mmCIF file of C-alpha atoms in Angstrom:
data_model
loop_
_atom_site.group_PDB
_atom_site.id
_atom_site.type_symbol
_atom_site.label_atom_id
_atom_site.label_comp_id
_atom_site.label_asym_id
_atom_site.label_seq_id
_atom_site.Cartn_x
_atom_site.Cartn_y
_atom_site.Cartn_z
ATOM 1 C CA GLY A 1 -37.345 -88.969 -8.036
ATOM 2 C CA ASP A 2 -40.320 -88.367 -6.066
ATOM 3 C CA SER A 3 -42.682 -91.009 -8.123
ATOM 4 C CA LEU A 4 -40.401 -93.667 -7.041
ATOM 5 C CA ARG A 5 -40.444 -92.508 -3.261
ATOM 6 C CA VAL A 6 -44.416 -92.052 -3.617
ATOM 7 C CA GLN A 7 -44.677 -95.681 -4.697
ATOM 8 C CA GLN A 8 -42.465 -96.919 -2.114
ATOM 9 C CA LEU A 9 -44.971 -94.931 0.376
ATOM 10 C CA PHE A 10 -47.648 -96.523 -1.097
ATOM 11 C CA ARG A 11 -46.432 -99.963 -0.673
ATOM 12 C CA ASP A 12 -45.161 -99.188 2.733
ATOM 13 C CA ILE A 13 -48.685 -97.977 3.395
ATOM 14 C CA GLU A 14 -50.286 -101.012 2.417
ATOM 15 C CA ASP A 15 -47.675 -103.356 4.485
ATOM 16 C CA GLU A 16 -49.273 -100.776 7.523
ATOM 17 C CA GLU A 17 -53.124 -101.695 6.510
ATOM 18 C CA ALA A 18 -52.403 -105.412 6.288
ATOM 19 C CA TRP A 19 -50.685 -105.303 9.489
ATOM 20 C CA ILE A 20 -53.522 -103.551 11.009
ATOM 21 C CA ARG A 21 -56.057 -105.801 9.214
ATOM 22 C CA GLU A 22 -54.260 -108.812 10.629
ATOM 23 C CA LYS A 23 -54.293 -107.652 14.230
ATOM 24 C CA GLU A 24 -58.071 -106.412 14.236
ATOM 25 C CA PRO A 25 -59.835 -109.626 14.508
ATOM 26 C CA ILE A 26 -57.549 -110.475 17.674
ATOM 27 C CA ALA A 27 -57.778 -107.053 18.823
ATOM 28 C CA GLY A 28 -61.967 -107.002 18.518
ATOM 29 C CA SER A 29 -62.805 -110.355 19.971
ATOM 30 C CA ASN A 30 -65.959 -110.715 21.841
ATOM 31 C CA ASN A 31 -64.502 -113.892 23.760
ATOM 32 C CA ARG A 32 -64.670 -113.166 27.442
ATOM 33 C CA GLY A 33 -63.936 -116.816 28.474
ATOM 34 C CA ARG A 34 -66.117 -119.436 29.957
ATOM 35 C CA ASP A 35 -64.517 -119.090 33.457
ATOM 36 C CA LEU A 36 -62.279 -117.686 35.850
ATOM 37 C CA ILE A 37 -58.943 -119.521 34.234
ATOM 38 C CA GLY A 38 -60.230 -119.149 30.901
ATOM 39 C CA VAL A 39 -60.532 -115.203 31.149
ATOM 40 C CA GLN A 40 -56.935 -115.133 32.813
ATOM 41 C CA ASN A 41 -55.518 -116.817 29.651
ATOM 42 C CA LEU A 42 -57.671 -114.369 27.153
ATOM 43 C CA ILE A 43 -55.882 -111.276 29.618
ATOM 44 C CA LYS A 44 -51.973 -113.101 29.219
ATOM 45 C CA LYS A 45 -52.902 -113.269 25.378
ATOM 46 C CA HIS A 46 -54.170 -109.712 24.802
ATOM 47 C CA GLN A 47 -51.352 -108.464 26.683
ATOM 48 C CA ALA A 48 -49.357 -109.836 24.296
ATOM 49 C CA VAL A 49 -51.307 -107.901 21.326
ATOM 50 C CA LEU A 50 -51.203 -104.618 23.022
ATOM 51 C CA SER A 51 -47.169 -105.249 23.336
ATOM 52 C CA GLU A 52 -47.000 -106.125 19.737
ATOM 53 C CA ILE A 53 -49.403 -103.012 18.436
ATOM 54 C CA SER A 54 -47.210 -100.893 21.388
ATOM 55 C CA ASN A 55 -44.078 -101.853 19.716
ATOM 56 C CA HIS A 56 -45.207 -101.499 16.123
ATOM 57 C CA GLU A 57 -46.283 -98.143 16.672
ATOM 58 C CA PRO A 58 -43.077 -96.012 15.774
ATOM 59 C CA ARG A 59 -43.152 -97.752 11.962
ATOM 60 C CA VAL A 60 -46.764 -96.333 11.529
ATOM 61 C CA ASN A 61 -45.441 -93.197 12.722
ATOM 62 C CA ALA A 62 -42.283 -93.278 10.503
ATOM 63 C CA VAL A 63 -44.591 -94.187 7.132
ATOM 64 C CA CYS A 64 -47.249 -91.635 8.370
ATOM 65 C CA GLU A 65 -43.937 -89.023 8.859
ATOM 66 C CA ASN A 66 -42.634 -89.858 5.762
ATOM 67 C CA GLY A 67 -45.800 -89.476 3.795
ATOM 68 C CA THR A 68 -46.745 -86.018 5.276
ATOM 69 C CA ALA A 69 -43.479 -85.040 4.466
ATOM 70 C CA LEU A 70 -44.080 -86.026 0.712
ATOM 71 C CA SER A 71 -47.324 -84.526 0.290
ATOM 72 C CA GLU A 72 -45.891 -81.241 1.769
ATOM 73 C CA ASN A 73 -42.524 -81.280 -0.159
ATOM 74 C CA GLY A 74 -43.866 -82.315 -3.881
ATOM 75 C CA GLN A 75 -46.906 -81.743 -6.161
ATOM 76 C CA PHE A 76 -46.642 -85.417 -7.146
ATOM 77 C CA LEU A 77 -49.779 -87.040 -6.011
ATOM 78 C CA SER A 78 -50.006 -85.171 -2.978
ATOM 79 C CA GLU A 79 -53.865 -85.298 -2.469
ATOM 80 C CA GLU A 80 -53.484 -89.022 -2.771
ATOM 81 C CA VAL A 81 -50.450 -89.504 -0.341
ATOM 82 C CA PHE A 82 -52.462 -87.121 2.101
ATOM 83 C CA SER A 83 -55.638 -89.215 1.673
ATOM 84 C CA ARG A 84 -53.678 -92.625 2.362
ATOM 85 C CA VAL A 85 -51.927 -91.170 5.146
ATOM 86 C CA GLY A 86 -55.187 -90.010 6.746
ATOM 87 C CA LYS A 87 -57.114 -93.531 6.045
ATOM 88 C CA LEU A 88 -53.915 -95.336 7.449
ATOM 89 C CA LYS A 89 -53.884 -92.640 10.826
ATOM 90 C CA GLU A 90 -57.797 -94.016 11.424
ATOM 91 C CA HIS A 91 -57.138 -97.350 11.296
ATOM 92 C CA TRP A 92 -54.252 -97.029 13.601
ATOM 93 C CA ILE A 93 -56.343 -94.977 15.814
ATOM 94 C CA ALA A 94 -59.319 -97.423 15.409
ATOM 95 C CA LEU A 95 -57.038 -100.677 16.496
ATOM 96 C CA LYS A 96 -55.818 -99.127 19.268
ATOM 97 C CA GLU A 97 -58.883 -98.163 20.317
ATOM 98 C CA LYS A 98 -60.419 -101.587 19.713
ATOM 99 C CA SER A 99 -57.500 -103.278 21.715
ATOM 100 C CA GLU A 100 -58.169 -100.831 24.865
ATOM 101 C CA LYS A 101 -61.598 -101.678 24.712
ATOM 102 C CA ARG A 102 -60.926 -105.403 24.841
ATOM 103 C CA LYS A 103 -58.462 -104.761 27.584
ATOM 104 C CA GLN A 104 -61.366 -103.486 29.819
ATOM 105 C CA ASP A 105 -63.957 -106.020 28.509
ATOM 106 C CA LEU A 106 -61.390 -108.394 29.758
ATOM 107 C CA ASP A 107 -61.066 -106.390 33.068
ATOM 108 C CA ASP A 108 -64.298 -106.660 33.641
ATOM 109 C CA ALA A 109 -65.172 -110.380 32.665
ATOM 110 C CA LEU A 110 -62.295 -110.838 35.210
ATOM 111 C CA LEU A 111 -64.073 -109.446 37.759
ATOM 112 C CA ALA A 112 -67.336 -111.266 37.238
ATOM 113 C CA HIS A 113 -65.532 -114.618 37.165
ATOM 114 C CA GLN A 114 -63.766 -113.595 40.504
ATOM 115 C CA TYR A 115 -66.950 -112.555 42.180
ATOM 116 C CA PHE A 116 -69.019 -115.926 41.178
ATOM 117 C CA ALA A 117 -66.067 -117.957 42.015
ATOM 118 C CA ASP A 118 -66.019 -116.261 45.539
ATOM 119 C CA ALA A 119 -69.973 -116.653 45.656
ATOM 120 C CA ASN A 120 -69.443 -120.504 44.989
ATOM 121 C CA GLU A 121 -67.112 -120.812 47.623
ATOM 122 C CA ALA A 122 -69.471 -118.777 50.156
ATOM 123 C CA GLU A 123 -72.393 -121.335 48.838
ATOM 124 C CA SER A 124 -70.479 -124.183 49.472
ATOM 125 C CA TRP A 125 -69.014 -123.022 52.928
ATOM 126 C CA MET A 126 -72.678 -122.885 54.104
ATOM 127 C CA ARG A 127 -73.904 -125.545 52.803
ATOM 128 C CA GLU A 128 -71.116 -127.364 54.683
ATOM 129 C CA LYS A 129 -72.204 -125.956 57.853
ATOM 130 C CA GLU A 130 -75.910 -126.170 57.511
ATOM 131 C CA PRO A 131 -76.084 -129.889 59.258
ATOM 132 C CA LEU A 132 -74.578 -128.200 61.822
ATOM 133 C CA VAL A 133 -76.819 -125.240 62.624
ATOM 134 C CA LEU A 134 -79.764 -127.600 61.484
ATOM 135 C CA SER A 135 -78.998 -130.057 63.904
ATOM 136 C CA THR A 136 -81.226 -130.719 66.841
ATOM 137 C CA ASP A 137 -78.839 -132.102 69.305
ATOM 138 C CA VAL A 138 -77.007 -129.029 70.115
ATOM 139 C CA GLY A 139 -77.171 -127.935 73.615
ATOM 140 C CA LYS A 140 -78.567 -130.886 75.186
ATOM 141 C CA ASP A 141 -77.680 -132.639 77.942
ATOM 142 C CA GLU A 142 -77.658 -136.541 78.235
#
């Protein structure tokens, strides 16, 4: 009856909480990469994490909907069910927010690394041309 369904729900919630805990350090990482290639690799890895989160969302939603239905229908532990579903939703939203912030941070790091790479290239070009500009032979007829 209800008690078996609630026990199953609590196991499902714990599974989802464990999944979220596993993804949190990756989604909330502060590693920005040391250089352009490093940040590009991190962006690729993070895109995979975002896909995993997106693909997992229906599962979390199903567990939450099941919990909401159980807490509305029965009296058996309905407050506990409501509370645990609420916490799961909070943790899920926090994971999504962390992963979105990480995406933004990596995009910003990419722009910065790209800027520095372009600036270094321009500086090298100028250094290359400097001897020509400083040359005293220019324009003299012999």
